[in-house]
């Protein structure tokens, strides 16, 4: 295989040379099993399950390691990740981060969207005005994420009884009124970018 | 392309299923002719296998043989019986797979000749294969319960252990019940499809009673087994949601039903008689009939496979996935017959088949299972299993997996945990259906 051709083929395969997963093809076999709950290419088809393809590597790695150690509360994922090495989780983070972020734009009532826009004032500094351009690499994208999932995550932050590690996020989620929660979720879910 | 690079390239492509959808792999082992893979059975296992075969190696000729043009998911079908879910949400056709270039034949596989590598169909066709995936699900051993029969199952006494018409028939029977009446559910000795399924069904029946103010109704579970999947979680839910309504009788206490009298609606074990207003017999089962016919089953009626590849230990180039297979010597409840297991097994088989067709060693397999149960709206829990290869053998990772916590530090935490998993169960279903059929 000529070098040029092989680079081209690797590019088509989505294998950025040098990334953790490319040096270990096993990572992609592991990633295939994630599709059962998170969809092909990490684009979820189920409203309570998040899309993960195209989230940042730092965010994915951070959250998976915290679930594995139990530092951060999860209902289900922690039990999975205790069966993976830290290196494998880092590889999965790298793999899913290089897939395109594919917003699943969900339409909502104009009134709900206006309410959501207002209520997300406090979110803008970190998540950007529409959730698509987060301020730093550790902050997840929210645009076109499933509204139902977003509302459930907010409920975790607002619960106060389970370990949610991000203090700023916890504080802001708890400052929302109960009626703001679905509006915030629908607002981000409706944003294409 | 020299041989070293070609091998590495295919290795990478085998590992990179989603992204490789646009590539055609070099067909080294079958120069001049497309390799053919036939998949028998279009449930979660078979549909996932067909889809991923085509995704990972678009040059393959993939044919899926399935009896029914519409598939009905067993997971979440107990919620249809109670009225909390709709059967339409569990149904999907095969257009998604057809659009991916898979040849879908609505026919019945009547014979497999593993020596000639052919599958014969009821419609008259004979298919040749280089590799065969058999995902036939289960069939029932009606004779194990004297007096019960397939004819009764299809008319007055549905088992509803395959989702579809019988699910709706059982729902109708439940809807005909009055307050104060009894629902008897008989559970066969394991292994059976969906280990927590009977106990979820009992919960959903109780949920129907409670929802309709029929608080004097009872559910009796006559069980051939002495324990069950997620027992602590179910018992906690029953005590909270349906106190006094659900009674579980273990095998040791005479729970194993061996006889049924349809006229008096009585199921009997060697010790007890259970008379119900509705009696739901789940007969013992075994691998789907075609597996036995093809000589793929052991003396217990299940298909032994090499778990590293899912290849049958009885016939070469035949891979068995889903409820029909047994996982070597792993214990029954460590290798559950679930949709998630079937999907994960299908992906392992696909990796092994494509590698073999290209003359490469099988990639390292990885198995995971997630299985949710819902006992009432907003009250769900799960069991997780993770299996890895260690020293060339597949092992269950004890540090991972396990059931949802039974006790948590506060009531608020527990309620949140159960609510999240009830919601995740529904999201899981949408995703696993899409991953197999879309």
Tab-separated table of N, CA, C and O in Angstrom, chain B residues 121-196:
chain	number	residue	atom	x	y	z
B	121	UNK	N	-35.058	-23.436	1.961
B	121	UNK	CA	-36.198	-22.654	2.413
B	121	UNK	C	-37.506	-23.306	2.000
B	121	UNK	O	-37.573	-23.985	0.979
B	122	UNK	N	-38.519	-23.067	2.811
B	122	UNK	CA	-39.850	-23.616	2.553
B	122	UNK	C	-40.349	-23.220	1.166
B	122	UNK	O	-40.974	-24.001	0.461
B	123	UNK	N	-40.027	-21.983	0.778
B	123	UNK	CA	-40.456	-21.466	-0.528
B	123	UNK	C	-39.790	-22.161	-1.706
B	123	UNK	O	-40.132	-21.876	-2.858
B	124	UNK	N	-38.820	-23.045	-1.445
B	124	UNK	CA	-38.209	-23.810	-2.525
B	124	UNK	C	-36.766	-23.433	-2.830
B	124	UNK	O	-36.042	-24.198	-3.467
B	125	UNK	N	-36.345	-22.264	-2.404
B	125	UNK	CA	-34.978	-21.818	-2.696
B	125	UNK	C	-33.941	-22.572	-1.865
B	125	UNK	O	-34.228	-23.013	-0.754
B	126	UNK	N	-32.729	-22.655	-2.409
B	126	UNK	CA	-31.591	-23.139	-1.630
B	126	UNK	C	-30.515	-22.066	-1.662
B	126	UNK	O	-30.162	-21.559	-2.736
B	127	UNK	N	-30.034	-21.683	-0.507
B	127	UNK	CA	-29.020	-20.627	-0.422
B	127	UNK	C	-27.666	-21.249	-0.089
B	127	UNK	O	-27.572	-22.106	0.779
B	128	UNK	N	-26.625	-20.783	-0.790
B	128	UNK	CA	-25.260	-21.208	-0.458
B	128	UNK	C	-24.643	-20.192	0.474
B	128	UNK	O	-24.929	-19.005	0.365
B	129	UNK	N	-23.812	-20.674	1.385
B	129	UNK	CA	-23.133	-19.720	2.255
B	129	UNK	C	-21.671	-20.055	2.442
B	129	UNK	O	-21.276	-21.219	2.348
B	130	UNK	N	-20.885	-19.011	2.712
B	130	UNK	CA	-19.518	-19.205	3.187
B	130	UNK	C	-19.517	-19.247	4.705
B	130	UNK	O	-18.731	-19.947	5.317
B	131	UNK	N	-20.401	-18.438	5.299
B	131	UNK	CA	-20.607	-18.487	6.750
B	131	UNK	C	-22.099	-18.329	7.009
B	131	UNK	O	-22.802	-17.642	6.254
B	132	UNK	N	-22.554	-18.989	8.060
B	132	UNK	CA	-23.984	-18.963	8.394
B	132	UNK	C	-24.157	-18.497	9.836
B	132	UNK	O	-23.464	-18.980	10.735
B	133	UNK	N	-25.065	-17.551	10.023
B	133	UNK	CA	-25.424	-17.136	11.383
B	133	UNK	C	-26.825	-17.678	11.665
B	133	UNK	O	-27.748	-17.449	10.876
B	134	UNK	N	-26.969	-18.416	12.749
B	134	UNK	CA	-28.276	-18.961	13.121
B	134	UNK	C	-28.715	-18.263	14.406
B	134	UNK	O	-28.029	-18.316	15.426
B	135	UNK	N	-29.836	-17.588	14.315
B	135	UNK	CA	-30.367	-16.853	15.469
B	135	UNK	C	-31.860	-17.163	15.584
B	135	UNK	O	-32.710	-16.315	15.322
B	136	UNK	N	-32.184	-18.407	15.944
B	136	UNK	CA	-33.568	-18.871	15.822
B	136	UNK	C	-34.429	-18.601	17.050
B	136	UNK	O	-35.605	-18.973	17.058
B	137	UNK	N	-33.856	-17.979	18.094
B	137	UNK	CA	-34.642	-17.766	19.300
B	137	UNK	C	-35.013	-19.082	19.946
B	137	UNK	O	-34.251	-20.049	19.873
B	138	UNK	N	-36.196	-19.121	20.555
B	138	UNK	CA	-36.592	-20.326	21.285
B	138	UNK	C	-37.877	-20.926	20.724
B	138	UNK	O	-38.671	-20.245	20.083
B	139	UNK	N	-38.045	-22.210	20.980
B	139	UNK	CA	-39.327	-22.884	20.785
B	139	UNK	C	-39.678	-23.559	22.099
B	139	UNK	O	-38.828	-23.682	22.981
B	140	UNK	N	-40.926	-23.966	22.224
B	140	UNK	CA	-41.428	-24.401	23.526
B	140	UNK	C	-41.610	-25.905	23.610
B	140	UNK	O	-42.001	-26.550	22.640
B	141	UNK	N	-41.349	-26.422	24.794
B	141	UNK	CA	-41.525	-27.838	25.060
B	141	UNK	C	-42.884	-28.000	25.771
B	141	UNK	O	-42.961	-28.026	26.994
B	142	UNK	N	-43.945	-28.074	24.971
B	142	UNK	CA	-45.300	-28.091	25.538
B	142	UNK	C	-45.573	-29.358	26.345
B	142	UNK	O	-46.346	-29.346	27.289
B	143	UNK	N	-44.911	-30.455	25.957
B	143	UNK	CA	-45.211	-31.713	26.635
B	143	UNK	C	-44.727	-31.737	28.082
B	143	UNK	O	-45.140	-32.588	28.866
B	144	UNK	N	-43.862	-30.768	28.451
B	144	UNK	CA	-43.356	-30.738	29.834
B	144	UNK	C	-44.457	-30.407	30.830
B	144	UNK	O	-44.332	-30.697	32.021
B	145	UNK	N	-45.526	-29.771	30.378
B	145	UNK	CA	-46.669	-29.488	31.244
B	145	UNK	C	-47.861	-30.254	30.671
B	145	UNK	O	-48.454	-29.854	29.664
B	146	UNK	N	-48.186	-31.367	31.326
B	146	UNK	CA	-49.260	-32.243	30.848
B	146	UNK	C	-50.580	-31.474	30.801
B	146	UNK	O	-50.958	-30.802	31.762
B	147	UNK	N	-51.229	-31.521	29.669
B	147	UNK	CA	-52.505	-30.823	29.547
B	147	UNK	C	-52.384	-29.465	28.883
B	147	UNK	O	-53.379	-28.886	28.459
B	148	UNK	N	-51.173	-28.936	28.822
B	148	UNK	CA	-50.965	-27.670	28.099
B	148	UNK	C	-50.527	-28.019	26.677
B	148	UNK	O	-49.996	-29.099	26.426
B	149	UNK	N	-50.775	-27.122	25.718
B	149	UNK	CA	-50.429	-27.439	24.333
B	149	UNK	C	-50.279	-26.164	23.528
B	149	UNK	O	-50.693	-25.077	23.958
B	150	UNK	N	-49.707	-26.315	22.359
B	150	UNK	CA	-49.560	-25.177	21.452
B	150	UNK	C	-50.946	-24.650	21.056
B	150	UNK	O	-51.140	-23.442	20.922
B	151	UNK	N	-51.884	-25.580	20.894
B	151	UNK	CA	-53.247	-25.176	20.513
B	151	UNK	C	-53.874	-24.299	21.603
B	151	UNK	O	-54.498	-23.269	21.309
B	152	UNK	N	-53.675	-24.672	22.867
B	152	UNK	CA	-54.188	-23.849	23.977
B	152	UNK	C	-53.480	-22.487	24.003
B	152	UNK	O	-54.108	-21.456	24.229
B	153	UNK	N	-52.162	-22.516	23.765
B	153	UNK	CA	-51.379	-21.268	23.775
B	153	UNK	C	-51.891	-20.297	22.724
B	153	UNK	O	-51.942	-19.090	22.944
B	154	UNK	N	-52.286	-20.857	21.591
B	154	UNK	CA	-52.752	-20.001	20.492
B	154	UNK	C	-54.228	-19.636	20.592
B	154	UNK	O	-54.733	-18.894	19.748
B	155	UNK	N	-54.918	-20.175	21.601
B	155	UNK	CA	-56.341	-19.841	21.714
B	155	UNK	C	-56.660	-19.273	23.101
B	155	UNK	O	-56.471	-18.085	23.349
B	156	UNK	N	-57.069	-20.145	24.006
B	156	UNK	CA	-57.593	-19.665	25.287
B	156	UNK	C	-56.524	-19.361	26.333
B	156	UNK	O	-56.772	-18.627	27.281
B	157	UNK	N	-55.326	-19.913	26.210
B	157	UNK	CA	-54.326	-19.790	27.269
B	157	UNK	C	-52.947	-19.379	26.738
B	157	UNK	O	-52.012	-20.175	26.753
B	158	UNK	N	-52.842	-18.145	26.282
B	158	UNK	CA	-51.557	-17.678	25.725
B	158	UNK	C	-50.442	-17.716	26.769
B	158	UNK	O	-50.681	-17.400	27.935
B	159	UNK	N	-49.243	-18.140	26.343
B	159	UNK	CA	-48.090	-17.993	27.243
B	159	UNK	C	-47.502	-16.593	27.111
B	159	UNK	O	-46.929	-16.068	28.039
B	160	UNK	N	-47.651	-16.017	25.897
B	160	UNK	CA	-47.145	-14.659	25.636
B	160	UNK	C	-45.658	-14.534	25.950
B	160	UNK	O	-45.198	-13.486	26.395
B	161	UNK	N	-44.910	-15.624	25.734
B	161	UNK	CA	-43.459	-15.548	25.957
B	161	UNK	C	-42.713	-15.276	24.653
B	161	UNK	O	-41.486	-15.281	24.589
B	162	UNK	N	-43.505	-15.106	23.562
B	162	UNK	CA	-42.996	-14.494	22.336
B	162	UNK	C	-43.959	-13.350	22.104
B	162	UNK	O	-45.171	-13.559	22.113
B	163	UNK	N	-43.433	-12.169	21.911
B	163	UNK	CA	-44.325	-11.008	21.821
B	163	UNK	C	-45.069	-11.010	20.483
B	163	UNK	O	-44.559	-11.482	19.480
B	164	UNK	N	-46.289	-10.498	20.516
B	164	UNK	CA	-47.112	-10.453	19.307
B	164	UNK	C	-48.553	-10.701	19.669
B	164	UNK	O	-49.053	-10.180	20.674
B	165	UNK	N	-49.215	-11.553	18.860
B	165	UNK	CA	-50.648	-11.811	19.055
B	165	UNK	C	-50.946	-12.311	20.470
B	165	UNK	O	-51.939	-11.909	21.080
B	166	UNK	N	-50.074	-13.173	20.991
B	166	UNK	CA	-50.339	-13.707	22.335
B	166	UNK	C	-50.210	-12.640	23.427
B	166	UNK	O	-50.868	-12.730	24.470
B	167	UNK	N	-49.375	-11.651	23.191
B	167	UNK	CA	-49.249	-10.540	24.157
B	167	UNK	C	-50.606	-9.846	24.295
B	167	UNK	O	-51.079	-9.576	25.402
B	168	UNK	N	-51.225	-9.583	23.134
B	168	UNK	CA	-52.523	-8.897	23.140
B	168	UNK	C	-53.621	-9.809	23.695
B	168	UNK	O	-54.542	-9.352	24.370
B	169	UNK	N	-53.503	-11.110	23.427
B	169	UNK	CA	-54.498	-12.059	23.946
B	169	UNK	C	-54.434	-12.115	25.480
B	169	UNK	O	-55.469	-12.147	26.155
B	170	UNK	N	-53.228	-12.094	26.027
B	170	UNK	CA	-53.090	-12.135	27.486
B	170	UNK	C	-53.583	-10.820	28.116
B	170	UNK	O	-54.233	-10.817	29.165
B	171	UNK	N	-53.302	-9.717	27.427
B	171	UNK	CA	-53.795	-8.408	27.886
B	171	UNK	C	-55.318	-8.427	27.984
B	171	UNK	O	-55.908	-7.961	28.961
B	172	UNK	N	-55.945	-9.012	26.971
B	172	UNK	CA	-57.408	-9.083	26.943
B	172	UNK	C	-57.936	-9.926	28.107
B	172	UNK	O	-58.951	-9.583	28.723
B	173	UNK	N	-57.239	-11.009	28.386
B	173	UNK	CA	-57.660	-11.867	29.507
B	173	UNK	C	-57.544	-11.110	30.833
B	173	UNK	O	-58.424	-11.200	31.697
B	174	UNK	N	-56.480	-10.367	30.975
B	174	UNK	CA	-56.283	-9.565	32.197
B	174	UNK	C	-57.410	-8.534	32.326
B	174	UNK	O	-57.954	-8.322	33.423
B	175	UNK	N	-57.743	-7.932	31.204
B	175	UNK	CA	-58.799	-6.908	31.210
B	175	UNK	C	-60.179	-7.476	31.541
B	175	UNK	O	-61.076	-6.741	31.935
B	176	UNK	N	-60.310	-8.800	31.394
B	176	UNK	CA	-61.586	-9.436	31.727
B	176	UNK	C	-61.705	-9.814	33.203
B	176	UNK	O	-62.735	-10.330	33.635
B	177	UNK	N	-60.650	-9.562	33.971
B	177	UNK	CA	-60.664	-9.993	35.386
B	177	UNK	C	-61.461	-9.030	36.264
B	177	UNK	O	-61.633	-7.867	35.935
B	178	UNK	N	-61.947	-9.574	37.396
B	178	UNK	CA	-62.726	-8.795	38.377
B	178	UNK	C	-61.925	-8.697	39.674
B	178	UNK	O	-61.069	-9.541	39.937
B	179	UNK	N	-62.289	-7.721	40.507
B	179	UNK	CA	-61.608	-7.586	41.795
B	179	UNK	C	-61.794	-8.861	42.626
B	179	UNK	O	-62.881	-9.460	42.610
B	180	UNK	N	-60.739	-9.262	43.294
B	180	UNK	CA	-60.800	-10.458	44.136
B	180	UNK	C	-60.327	-11.717	43.428
B	180	UNK	O	-60.192	-12.766	44.055
B	181	UNK	N	-60.069	-11.620	42.121
B	181	UNK	CA	-59.654	-12.819	41.373
B	181	UNK	C	-58.137	-13.029	41.427
B	181	UNK	O	-57.394	-12.160	41.886
B	182	UNK	N	-57.724	-14.196	40.925
B	182	UNK	CA	-56.314	-14.601	41.031
B	182	UNK	C	-55.700	-14.855	39.657
B	182	UNK	O	-56.300	-15.504	38.808
B	183	UNK	N	-54.488	-14.340	39.484
B	183	UNK	CA	-53.694	-14.555	38.271
B	183	UNK	C	-52.558	-15.494	38.645
B	183	UNK	O	-51.769	-15.205	39.542
B	184	UNK	N	-52.494	-16.656	38.001
B	184	UNK	CA	-51.421	-17.617	38.279
B	184	UNK	C	-50.412	-17.578	37.134
B	184	UNK	O	-50.780	-17.633	35.963
B	185	UNK	N	-49.147	-17.455	37.500
B	185	UNK	CA	-48.070	-17.417	36.509
B	185	UNK	C	-47.122	-18.565	36.807
B	185	UNK	O	-46.558	-18.638	37.908
B	186	UNK	N	-46.963	-19.478	35.845
B	186	UNK	CA	-46.049	-20.590	36.096
B	186	UNK	C	-44.729	-20.360	35.359
B	186	UNK	O	-44.710	-20.031	34.173
B	187	UNK	N	-43.623	-20.495	36.100
B	187	UNK	CA	-42.287	-20.207	35.562
B	187	UNK	C	-41.518	-21.517	35.406
B	187	UNK	O	-41.423	-22.300	36.359
B	188	UNK	N	-40.964	-21.769	34.204
B	188	UNK	CA	-40.252	-23.041	33.997
B	188	UNK	C	-38.863	-23.015	34.623
B	188	UNK	O	-38.353	-21.940	34.974
B	189	UNK	N	-38.255	-24.162	34.714
B	189	UNK	CA	-36.886	-24.252	35.201
B	189	UNK	C	-35.968	-23.562	34.187
B	189	UNK	O	-36.171	-23.648	32.988
B	190	UNK	N	-34.971	-22.827	34.698
B	190	UNK	CA	-34.021	-22.153	33.820
B	190	UNK	C	-33.117	-23.149	33.122
B	190	UNK	O	-33.061	-24.300	33.539
B	191	UNK	N	-32.428	-22.776	32.061
B	191	UNK	CA	-32.422	-21.424	31.505
B	191	UNK	C	-33.654	-21.142	30.643
B	191	UNK	O	-34.135	-22.020	29.949
B	192	UNK	N	-34.155	-19.941	30.748
B	192	UNK	CA	-35.239	-19.510	29.865
B	192	UNK	C	-34.967	-18.091	29.396
B	192	UNK	O	-34.136	-17.387	29.973
B	193	UNK	N	-35.675	-17.717	28.343
B	193	UNK	CA	-35.558	-16.376	27.766
B	193	UNK	C	-35.937	-15.328	28.817
B	193	UNK	O	-36.955	-15.457	29.471
B	194	UNK	N	-35.107	-14.302	28.948
B	194	UNK	CA	-35.374	-13.153	29.819
B	194	UNK	C	-35.525	-13.555	31.295
B	194	UNK	O	-36.645	-13.618	31.826
B	195	UNK	N	-34.386	-13.831	31.974
B	195	UNK	CA	-34.455	-14.312	33.368
B	195	UNK	C	-35.342	-13.476	34.311
B	195	UNK	O	-36.063	-14.058	35.122
B	196	UNK	N	-35.327	-12.132	34.252
B	196	UNK	CA	-36.215	-11.405	35.177
B	196	UNK	C	-37.629	-11.235	34.639
B	196	UNK	O	-38.494	-10.673	35.331
